[in-house]
């Protein structure tokens, strides 16, 4: 009961809102259970102990490995908040600190707009986990992404800012609390800065940006354009040591913003 009470306080979302109000940017490390195991997991955990992100996201479009096992290790070894970023209802676990309840608004596949949600809604509510309704927008990242393939949806063209904006506003009007712009894991290029800027100027809810962010310069471009939280995953799968650079850059970025 106490755990449920703590979760119901919406602490994760409040943290995002609080930092947004202060103009402070957030970074999340995305871990795919299929890729993050054995020696690689040991290395990642060691790095995250020294270079702590604001959140660790766990999930993927297609997973064959136990999410619970990974989250148990993360919760035991780290103090960082673990947020579930599920590809479908089967990836739900009560052991995370919060759940992004994603609705793929950019697509027209009812299964990922509402179908998976209906299948899992009662069991999710019964756990008392913090649930954050999130408008999930898939944006063209230069190649077919796992999200596009698994959900059978087409991404928003990267130069169609007005389509992205209208979709995001629809999510906001439906009561969603976050907008997640997703270029896809391992995208050739991230969501364009001008698209982020267009949404940032017209929305009152926080914006998450993920997919294709491989350098701190791209991270800076996303922050400058108005992203409140940037998610980086694939870049760390091939080069885990980059975690230190990205975490350090975000911290320095926020220090500079405070002094401006």
PDB file of C-alpha atoms in Angstrom:
ATOM      1  CA  UNK A   1       0.000   0.000   0.000  1.00  0.00           C
ATOM      2  CA  UNK A   2       2.810   2.409   0.833  1.00  0.00           C
ATOM      3  CA  UNK A   3       4.481   1.729  -2.497  1.00  0.00           C
ATOM      4  CA  UNK A   4       1.205   2.469  -4.270  1.00  0.00           C
ATOM      5  CA  UNK A   5       0.787   5.738  -2.367  1.00  0.00           C
ATOM      6  CA  UNK A   6       4.272   6.850  -3.315  1.00  0.00           C
ATOM      7  CA  UNK A   7       3.715   6.000  -6.972  1.00  0.00           C
ATOM      8  CA  UNK A   8       0.365   7.775  -7.063  1.00  0.00           C
ATOM      9  CA  UNK A   9       2.134  11.040  -6.243  1.00  0.00           C
ATOM     10  CA  UNK A  10       3.271  11.175  -9.878  1.00  0.00           C
ATOM     11  CA  UNK A  11       6.834  11.951  -8.856  1.00  0.00           C
ATOM     12  CA  UNK A  12       8.362  11.190 -12.273  1.00  0.00           C
ATOM     13  CA  UNK A  13       6.030  13.509 -14.142  1.00  0.00           C
ATOM     14  CA  UNK A  14       6.420  16.193 -11.493  1.00  0.00           C
ATOM     15  CA  UNK A  15      10.185  15.997 -11.951  1.00  0.00           C
ATOM     16  CA  UNK A  16       9.794  16.543 -15.704  1.00  0.00           C
ATOM     17  CA  UNK A  17       7.434  19.494 -15.164  1.00  0.00           C
ATOM     18  CA  UNK A  18       9.605  21.049 -12.473  1.00  0.00           C
ATOM     19  CA  UNK A  19      12.708  20.970 -14.648  1.00  0.00           C
ATOM     20  CA  UNK A  20      10.758  22.314 -17.616  1.00  0.00           C
ATOM     21  CA  UNK A  21       9.597  25.279 -15.532  1.00  0.00           C
ATOM     22  CA  UNK A  22      13.187  25.985 -14.476  1.00  0.00           C
ATOM     23  CA  UNK A  23      14.504  25.638 -18.019  1.00  0.00           C
ATOM     24  CA  UNK A  24      16.637  22.650 -17.028  1.00  0.00           C
ATOM     25  CA  UNK A  25      17.048  19.832 -19.532  1.00  0.00           C
ATOM     26  CA  UNK A  26      16.820  16.109 -18.807  1.00  0.00           C
ATOM     27  CA  UNK A  27      18.516  13.079 -20.329  1.00  0.00           C
ATOM     28  CA  UNK A  28      17.462   9.435 -20.271  1.00  0.00           C
ATOM     29  CA  UNK A  29      19.479   6.358 -21.162  1.00  0.00           C
ATOM     30  CA  UNK A  30      17.382   3.794 -23.042  1.00  0.00           C
ATOM     31  CA  UNK A  31      18.232   0.143 -22.424  1.00  0.00           C
ATOM     32  CA  UNK A  32      16.913  -2.674 -24.602  1.00  0.00           C
ATOM     33  CA  UNK A  33      16.867  -5.930 -22.560  1.00  0.00           C
ATOM     34  CA  UNK A  34      17.909  -7.954 -25.622  1.00  0.00           C
ATOM     35  CA  UNK A  35      21.045  -5.863 -26.091  1.00  0.00           C
ATOM     36  CA  UNK A  36      21.822  -5.046 -22.479  1.00  0.00           C
ATOM     37  CA  UNK A  37      22.990  -8.229 -20.779  1.00  0.00           C
ATOM     38  CA  UNK A  38      26.057 -10.137 -19.573  1.00  0.00           C
ATOM     39  CA  UNK A  39      29.326  -8.183 -19.841  1.00  0.00           C
ATOM     40  CA  UNK A  40      27.652  -5.276 -21.621  1.00  0.00           C
ATOM     41  CA  UNK A  41      25.126  -4.878 -18.798  1.00  0.00           C
ATOM     42  CA  UNK A  42      27.890  -5.005 -16.181  1.00  0.00           C
ATOM     43  CA  UNK A  43      29.752  -2.255 -18.031  1.00  0.00           C
ATOM     44  CA  UNK A  44      26.621  -0.120 -18.445  1.00  0.00           C
ATOM     45  CA  UNK A  45      25.703  -0.407 -14.757  1.00  0.00           C
ATOM     46  CA  UNK A  46      29.242   0.538 -13.742  1.00  0.00           C
ATOM     47  CA  UNK A  47      29.140   3.622 -15.972  1.00  0.00           C
ATOM     48  CA  UNK A  48      25.686   4.662 -14.744  1.00  0.00           C
ATOM     49  CA  UNK A  49      26.876   4.526 -11.133  1.00  0.00           C
ATOM     50  CA  UNK A  50      29.467   7.179 -11.935  1.00  0.00           C
ATOM     51  CA  UNK A  51      27.553   9.130 -14.585  1.00  0.00           C
ATOM     52  CA  UNK A  52      23.930   9.212 -13.496  1.00  0.00           C
ATOM     53  CA  UNK A  53      21.233  10.225 -16.006  1.00  0.00           C
ATOM     54  CA  UNK A  54      17.895  11.666 -14.940  1.00  0.00           C
ATOM     55  CA  UNK A  55      16.098   8.469 -15.946  1.00  0.00           C
ATOM     56  CA  UNK A  56      16.754   5.031 -17.333  1.00  0.00           C
ATOM     57  CA  UNK A  57      14.128   3.962 -19.890  1.00  0.00           C
ATOM     58  CA  UNK A  58      13.663   0.224 -20.455  1.00  0.00           C
ATOM     59  CA  UNK A  59      11.922  -1.293 -23.471  1.00  0.00           C
ATOM     60  CA  UNK A  60      11.992  -1.932 -27.195  1.00  0.00           C
ATOM     61  CA  UNK A  61       9.869  -2.721 -30.221  1.00  0.00           C
ATOM     62  CA  UNK A  62      10.582  -6.466 -30.080  1.00  0.00           C
ATOM     63  CA  UNK A  63      11.977  -8.113 -26.953  1.00  0.00           C
ATOM     64  CA  UNK A  64      12.841 -11.754 -26.229  1.00  0.00           C
ATOM     65  CA  UNK A  65      14.592 -11.198 -22.894  1.00  0.00           C
ATOM     66  CA  UNK A  66      12.985 -10.708 -19.480  1.00  0.00           C
ATOM     67  CA  UNK A  67      12.361  -7.047 -18.684  1.00  0.00           C
ATOM     68  CA  UNK A  68      11.898  -7.895 -15.000  1.00  0.00           C
ATOM     69  CA  UNK A  69      15.395  -9.340 -14.759  1.00  0.00           C
ATOM     70  CA  UNK A  70      16.970  -6.181 -16.159  1.00  0.00           C
ATOM     71  CA  UNK A  71      14.856  -3.855 -13.998  1.00  0.00           C
ATOM     72  CA  UNK A  72      15.632  -5.888 -10.865  1.00  0.00           C
ATOM     73  CA  UNK A  73      19.351  -5.443 -11.503  1.00  0.00           C
ATOM     74  CA  UNK A  74      18.971  -1.731 -12.202  1.00  0.00           C
ATOM     75  CA  UNK A  75      16.882  -1.167  -9.057  1.00  0.00           C
ATOM     76  CA  UNK A  76      19.386  -3.093  -6.950  1.00  0.00           C
ATOM     77  CA  UNK A  77      22.512  -1.410  -8.300  1.00  0.00           C
ATOM     78  CA  UNK A  78      21.363   2.148  -9.089  1.00  0.00           C
ATOM     79  CA  UNK A  79      19.365   4.938  -7.476  1.00  0.00           C
ATOM     80  CA  UNK A  80      18.081   6.378 -10.766  1.00  0.00           C
ATOM     81  CA  UNK A  81      14.350   6.253 -11.635  1.00  0.00           C
ATOM     82  CA  UNK A  82      13.494   3.445 -14.063  1.00  0.00           C
ATOM     83  CA  UNK A  83      10.727   4.235 -16.567  1.00  0.00           C
ATOM     84  CA  UNK A  84       9.050   1.585 -18.692  1.00  0.00           C
ATOM     85  CA  UNK A  85       9.018   2.364 -22.430  1.00  0.00           C
ATOM     86  CA  UNK A  86       7.036  -0.590 -23.766  1.00  0.00           C
ATOM     87  CA  UNK A  87       6.624  -1.747 -27.331  1.00  0.00           C
ATOM     88  CA  UNK A  88       3.419  -3.596 -26.442  1.00  0.00           C
ATOM     89  CA  UNK A  89       1.267  -4.684 -23.496  1.00  0.00           C
ATOM     90  CA  UNK A  90       3.339  -7.832 -22.914  1.00  0.00           C
ATOM     91  CA  UNK A  91       6.277  -5.695 -21.829  1.00  0.00           C
ATOM     92  CA  UNK A  92       4.484  -4.278 -18.807  1.00  0.00           C
ATOM     93  CA  UNK A  93       5.963  -4.916 -15.367  1.00  0.00           C
ATOM     94  CA  UNK A  94       4.987  -3.431 -12.021  1.00  0.00           C
ATOM     95  CA  UNK A  95       8.636  -3.229 -10.955  1.00  0.00           C
ATOM     96  CA  UNK A  96       9.418  -0.006 -12.817  1.00  0.00           C
ATOM     97  CA  UNK A  97       8.954   3.403 -11.184  1.00  0.00           C
ATOM     98  CA  UNK A  98       6.688   4.698 -13.946  1.00  0.00           C
ATOM     99  CA  UNK A  99       5.142   3.733 -17.257  1.00  0.00           C
ATOM    100  CA  UNK A 100       4.927   5.794 -20.419  1.00  0.00           C
ATOM    101  CA  UNK A 101       1.430   4.849 -21.621  1.00  0.00           C
ATOM    102  CA  UNK A 102       2.181   5.337 -25.295  1.00  0.00           C
ATOM    103  CA  UNK A 103      -0.469   5.917 -27.943  1.00  0.00           C
ATOM    104  CA  UNK A 104       0.966   5.906 -31.472  1.00  0.00           C
ATOM    105  CA  UNK A 105      -0.992   8.905 -32.729  1.00  0.00           C
ATOM    106  CA  UNK A 106       1.072   9.316 -35.884  1.00  0.00           C
ATOM    107  CA  UNK A 107      -0.177   5.968 -37.188  1.00  0.00           C
ATOM    108  CA  UNK A 108      -3.599   4.639 -38.057  1.00  0.00           C
ATOM    109  CA  UNK A 109      -3.220   1.179 -36.553  1.00  0.00           C
ATOM    110  CA  UNK A 110      -5.922   0.885 -33.899  1.00  0.00           C
ATOM    111  CA  UNK A 111      -3.923  -1.787 -32.074  1.00  0.00           C
ATOM    112  CA  UNK A 112      -1.270   0.765 -31.068  1.00  0.00           C
ATOM    113  CA  UNK A 113      -3.686   3.665 -30.727  1.00  0.00           C
ATOM    114  CA  UNK A 114      -5.927   1.930 -28.159  1.00  0.00           C
ATOM    115  CA  UNK A 115      -5.984  -1.874 -28.570  1.00  0.00           C
ATOM    116  CA  UNK A 116      -2.912  -2.732 -26.485  1.00  0.00           C
ATOM    117  CA  UNK A 117      -4.058  -0.231 -23.878  1.00  0.00           C
ATOM    118  CA  UNK A 118      -7.442  -1.893 -23.371  1.00  0.00           C
ATOM    119  CA  UNK A 119      -5.742  -5.281 -22.965  1.00  0.00           C
ATOM    120  CA  UNK A 120      -3.468  -4.036 -20.205  1.00  0.00           C
ATOM    121  CA  UNK A 121      -5.401  -1.175 -18.556  1.00  0.00           C
ATOM    122  CA  UNK A 122      -6.903  -2.943 -15.555  1.00  0.00           C
ATOM    123  CA  UNK A 123      -3.767  -4.836 -14.606  1.00  0.00           C
ATOM    124  CA  UNK A 124      -1.733  -1.631 -14.895  1.00  0.00           C
ATOM    125  CA  UNK A 125      -4.136   0.342 -12.715  1.00  0.00           C
ATOM    126  CA  UNK A 126      -4.266  -2.423 -10.108  1.00  0.00           C
ATOM    127  CA  UNK A 127      -0.500  -2.193  -9.551  1.00  0.00           C
ATOM    128  CA  UNK A 128      -0.631   1.503  -8.642  1.00  0.00           C
ATOM    129  CA  UNK A 129       2.367   2.263 -10.858  1.00  0.00           C
ATOM    130  CA  UNK A 130       2.725   5.886 -12.000  1.00  0.00           C
ATOM    131  CA  UNK A 131       1.216   6.098 -15.492  1.00  0.00           C
ATOM    132  CA  UNK A 132       2.077   8.968 -17.843  1.00  0.00           C
ATOM    133  CA  UNK A 133      -0.219   9.191 -20.910  1.00  0.00           C
ATOM    134  CA  UNK A 134       2.081   9.953 -23.832  1.00  0.00           C
ATOM    135  CA  UNK A 135       1.361  10.988 -27.431  1.00  0.00           C
ATOM    136  CA  UNK A 136       3.863   8.921 -29.407  1.00  0.00           C
ATOM    137  CA  UNK A 137       4.805  10.359 -32.816  1.00  0.00           C
ATOM    138  CA  UNK A 138       7.002   8.376 -35.175  1.00  0.00           C
ATOM    139  CA  UNK A 139       9.073  10.643 -37.429  1.00  0.00           C
ATOM    140  CA  UNK A 140      11.098   9.579 -40.465  1.00  0.00           C
ATOM    141  CA  UNK A 141      14.685   8.985 -39.382  1.00  0.00           C
ATOM    142  CA  UNK A 142      16.070   8.008 -42.790  1.00  0.00           C
ATOM    143  CA  UNK A 143      15.391   4.291 -42.720  1.00  0.00           C
ATOM    144  CA  UNK A 144      12.624   1.869 -41.777  1.00  0.00           C
ATOM    145  CA  UNK A 145      12.585   1.610 -37.996  1.00  0.00           C
ATOM    146  CA  UNK A 146      11.605  -1.324 -35.799  1.00  0.00           C
ATOM    147  CA  UNK A 147       8.702   0.767 -34.502  1.00  0.00           C
ATOM    148  CA  UNK A 148       7.348   1.340 -38.020  1.00  0.00           C
ATOM    149  CA  UNK A 149       7.718  -2.318 -38.960  1.00  0.00           C
ATOM    150  CA  UNK A 150       6.248  -3.792 -35.758  1.00  0.00           C
ATOM    151  CA  UNK A 151       3.353  -1.315 -35.605  1.00  0.00           C
ATOM    152  CA  UNK A 152       2.682  -1.366 -39.369  1.00  0.00           C
ATOM    153  CA  UNK A 153       2.532   2.434 -39.483  1.00  0.00           C
ATOM    154  CA  UNK A 154       4.174   5.087 -41.613  1.00  0.00           C
ATOM    155  CA  UNK A 155       6.298   7.781 -39.979  1.00  0.00           C
ATOM    156  CA  UNK A 156       5.605  11.486 -40.356  1.00  0.00           C
ATOM    157  CA  UNK A 157       7.928  12.919 -43.056  1.00  0.00           C
ATOM    158  CA  UNK A 158      10.738  14.814 -41.337  1.00  0.00           C
ATOM    159  CA  UNK A 159       9.913  18.052 -43.201  1.00  0.00           C
ATOM    160  CA  UNK A 160       6.167  18.026 -42.442  1.00  0.00           C
ATOM    161  CA  UNK A 161       6.203  20.170 -39.308  1.00  0.00           C
ATOM    162  CA  UNK A 162       2.534  21.109 -39.540  1.00  0.00           C
ATOM    163  CA  UNK A 163       1.433  17.463 -39.615  1.00  0.00           C
ATOM    164  CA  UNK A 164       3.571  16.753 -36.560  1.00  0.00           C
ATOM    165  CA  UNK A 165       2.183  19.824 -34.812  1.00  0.00           C
ATOM    166  CA  UNK A 166      -1.450  18.976 -35.525  1.00  0.00           C
ATOM    167  CA  UNK A 167      -0.878  15.419 -34.316  1.00  0.00           C
ATOM    168  CA  UNK A 168       0.809  16.625 -31.136  1.00  0.00           C
ATOM    169  CA  UNK A 169      -1.937  19.158 -30.451  1.00  0.00           C
ATOM    170  CA  UNK A 170      -4.515  16.391 -30.875  1.00  0.00           C
ATOM    171  CA  UNK A 171      -2.679  14.452 -28.183  1.00  0.00           C
ATOM    172  CA  UNK A 172      -2.598  17.486 -25.917  1.00  0.00           C
ATOM    173  CA  UNK A 173      -6.340  18.105 -26.399  1.00  0.00           C
ATOM    174  CA  UNK A 174      -7.036  14.446 -25.627  1.00  0.00           C
ATOM    175  CA  UNK A 175      -5.383  14.980 -22.256  1.00  0.00           C
ATOM    176  CA  UNK A 176      -1.993  13.396 -22.847  1.00  0.00           C
ATOM    177  CA  UNK A 177       0.762  14.738 -20.616  1.00  0.00           C
ATOM    178  CA  UNK A 178       3.804  14.241 -22.832  1.00  0.00           C
ATOM    179  CA  UNK A 179       4.676  14.261 -26.518  1.00  0.00           C
ATOM    180  CA  UNK A 180       7.370  11.829 -27.617  1.00  0.00           C
ATOM    181  CA  UNK A 181       9.001  12.525 -30.993  1.00  0.00           C
ATOM    182  CA  UNK A 182      10.633   9.282 -32.100  1.00  0.00           C
ATOM    183  CA  UNK A 183      12.983   8.935 -35.072  1.00  0.00           C
ATOM    184  CA  UNK A 184      13.510   5.238 -34.301  1.00  0.00           C
ATOM    185  CA  UNK A 185      16.365   3.288 -32.785  1.00  0.00           C
ATOM    186  CA  UNK A 186      19.527   3.648 -34.818  1.00  0.00           C
ATOM    187  CA  UNK A 187      17.993   6.268 -37.124  1.00  0.00           C
ATOM    188  CA  UNK A 188      20.286   7.787 -39.723  1.00  0.00           C
ATOM    189  CA  UNK A 189      19.403  11.234 -38.394  1.00  0.00           C
ATOM    190  CA  UNK A 190      17.432  12.539 -35.406  1.00  0.00           C
ATOM    191  CA  UNK A 191      14.199  14.530 -35.388  1.00  0.00           C
ATOM    192  CA  UNK A 192      14.889  17.853 -37.122  1.00  0.00           C
ATOM    193  CA  UNK A 193      15.452  20.858 -34.880  1.00  0.00           C
ATOM    194  CA  UNK A 194      12.849  22.943 -36.690  1.00  0.00           C
ATOM    195  CA  UNK A 195      10.176  20.303 -36.050  1.00  0.00           C
ATOM    196  CA  UNK A 196      11.023  20.284 -32.337  1.00  0.00           C
ATOM    197  CA  UNK A 197      10.973  24.077 -32.340  1.00  0.00           C
ATOM    198  CA  UNK A 198       7.566  24.195 -34.046  1.00  0.00           C
ATOM    199  CA  UNK A 199       6.033  21.905 -31.428  1.00  0.00           C
ATOM    200  CA  UNK A 200       7.779  23.594 -28.514  1.00  0.00           C
ATOM    201  CA  UNK A 201       6.371  26.986 -29.528  1.00  0.00           C
ATOM    202  CA  UNK A 202       2.801  25.683 -29.706  1.00  0.00           C
ATOM    203  CA  UNK A 203       2.425  23.111 -26.925  1.00  0.00           C
ATOM    204  CA  UNK A 204       2.021  23.498 -23.189  1.00  0.00           C
ATOM    205  CA  UNK A 205       3.132  19.941 -22.357  1.00  0.00           C
ATOM    206  CA  UNK A 206       6.729  18.639 -22.212  1.00  0.00           C
ATOM    207  CA  UNK A 207       8.444  17.202 -25.279  1.00  0.00           C
ATOM    208  CA  UNK A 208      10.601  14.083 -25.316  1.00  0.00           C
ATOM    209  CA  UNK A 209      12.887  13.474 -28.301  1.00  0.00           C
ATOM    210  CA  UNK A 210      14.539  10.157 -29.111  1.00  0.00           C
ATOM    211  CA  UNK A 211      16.165   8.224 -31.926  1.00  0.00           C
ATOM    212  CA  UNK A 212      19.273   8.993 -33.967  1.00  0.00           C
ATOM    213  CA  UNK A 213      20.996  11.194 -31.380  1.00  0.00           C
ATOM    214  CA  UNK A 214      24.593  10.047 -31.716  1.00  0.00           C
ATOM    215  CA  UNK A 215      26.633  13.134 -30.757  1.00  0.00           C
ATOM    216  CA  UNK A 216      26.557  15.823 -28.092  1.00  0.00           C
ATOM    217  CA  UNK A 217      26.129  18.384 -30.863  1.00  0.00           C
ATOM    218  CA  UNK A 218      22.881  16.687 -31.877  1.00  0.00           C
ATOM    219  CA  UNK A 219      21.917  16.619 -28.205  1.00  0.00           C
ATOM    220  CA  UNK A 220      22.558  20.364 -27.993  1.00  0.00           C
ATOM    221  CA  UNK A 221      20.472  21.001 -31.119  1.00  0.00           C
ATOM    222  CA  UNK A 222      17.529  19.128 -29.590  1.00  0.00           C
ATOM    223  CA  UNK A 223      17.836  21.023 -26.295  1.00  0.00           C
ATOM    224  CA  UNK A 224      18.198  24.385 -28.049  1.00  0.00           C
ATOM    225  CA  UNK A 225      15.121  23.645 -30.178  1.00  0.00           C
ATOM    226  CA  UNK A 226      12.965  23.026 -27.113  1.00  0.00           C
ATOM    227  CA  UNK A 227      13.220  19.344 -26.177  1.00  0.00           C
ATOM    228  CA  UNK A 228      12.670  18.949 -22.443  1.00  0.00           C
ATOM    229  CA  UNK A 229      14.024  15.405 -22.297  1.00  0.00           C
ATOM    230  CA  UNK A 230      16.269  13.612 -24.787  1.00  0.00           C
ATOM    231  CA  UNK A 231      16.517   9.823 -24.885  1.00  0.00           C
ATOM    232  CA  UNK A 232      19.730   8.166 -26.100  1.00  0.00           C
ATOM    233  CA  UNK A 233      20.077   4.412 -26.485  1.00  0.00           C
ATOM    234  CA  UNK A 234      21.593   2.985 -29.652  1.00  0.00           C
ATOM    235  CA  UNK A 235      24.699   5.166 -29.443  1.00  0.00           C
ATOM    236  CA  UNK A 236      25.506   3.613 -26.057  1.00  0.00           C
ATOM    237  CA  UNK A 237      25.003   0.046 -27.270  1.00  0.00           C
ATOM    238  CA  UNK A 238      27.987   0.352 -29.602  1.00  0.00           C
ATOM    239  CA  UNK A 239      30.016   2.758 -27.450  1.00  0.00           C
ATOM    240  CA  UNK A 240      28.990   2.691 -23.755  1.00  0.00           C
ATOM    241  CA  UNK A 241      31.760   5.113 -22.788  1.00  0.00           C
ATOM    242  CA  UNK A 242      29.791   7.866 -24.540  1.00  0.00           C
ATOM    243  CA  UNK A 243      27.480   7.895 -21.508  1.00  0.00           C
ATOM    244  CA  UNK A 244      30.002  10.004 -19.611  1.00  0.00           C
ATOM    245  CA  UNK A 245      30.162  12.561 -22.438  1.00  0.00           C
ATOM    246  CA  UNK A 246      26.379  12.880 -22.780  1.00  0.00           C
ATOM    247  CA  UNK A 247      25.687  13.100 -19.040  1.00  0.00           C
ATOM    248  CA  UNK A 248      28.504  15.602 -18.547  1.00  0.00           C
ATOM    249  CA  UNK A 249      27.330  17.695 -21.482  1.00  0.00           C
ATOM    250  CA  UNK A 250      23.762  17.848 -20.129  1.00  0.00           C
ATOM    251  CA  UNK A 251      24.973  18.912 -16.693  1.00  0.00           C
ATOM    252  CA  UNK A 252      27.180  21.638 -18.168  1.00  0.00           C
ATOM    253  CA  UNK A 253      24.367  22.785 -20.462  1.00  0.00           C
ATOM    254  CA  UNK A 254      22.117  23.274 -17.446  1.00  0.00           C
ATOM    255  CA  UNK A 255      24.790  25.140 -15.504  1.00  0.00           C
ATOM    256  CA  UNK A 256      25.248  27.557 -18.392  1.00  0.00           C
ATOM    257  CA  UNK A 257      21.468  28.013 -18.673  1.00  0.00           C
ATOM    258  CA  UNK A 258      21.243  28.884 -14.968  1.00  0.00           C
ATOM    259  CA  UNK A 259      23.869  31.605 -15.328  1.00  0.00           C
ATOM    260  CA  UNK A 260      22.349  33.153 -18.467  1.00  0.00           C
TER     261      UNK A 260
END
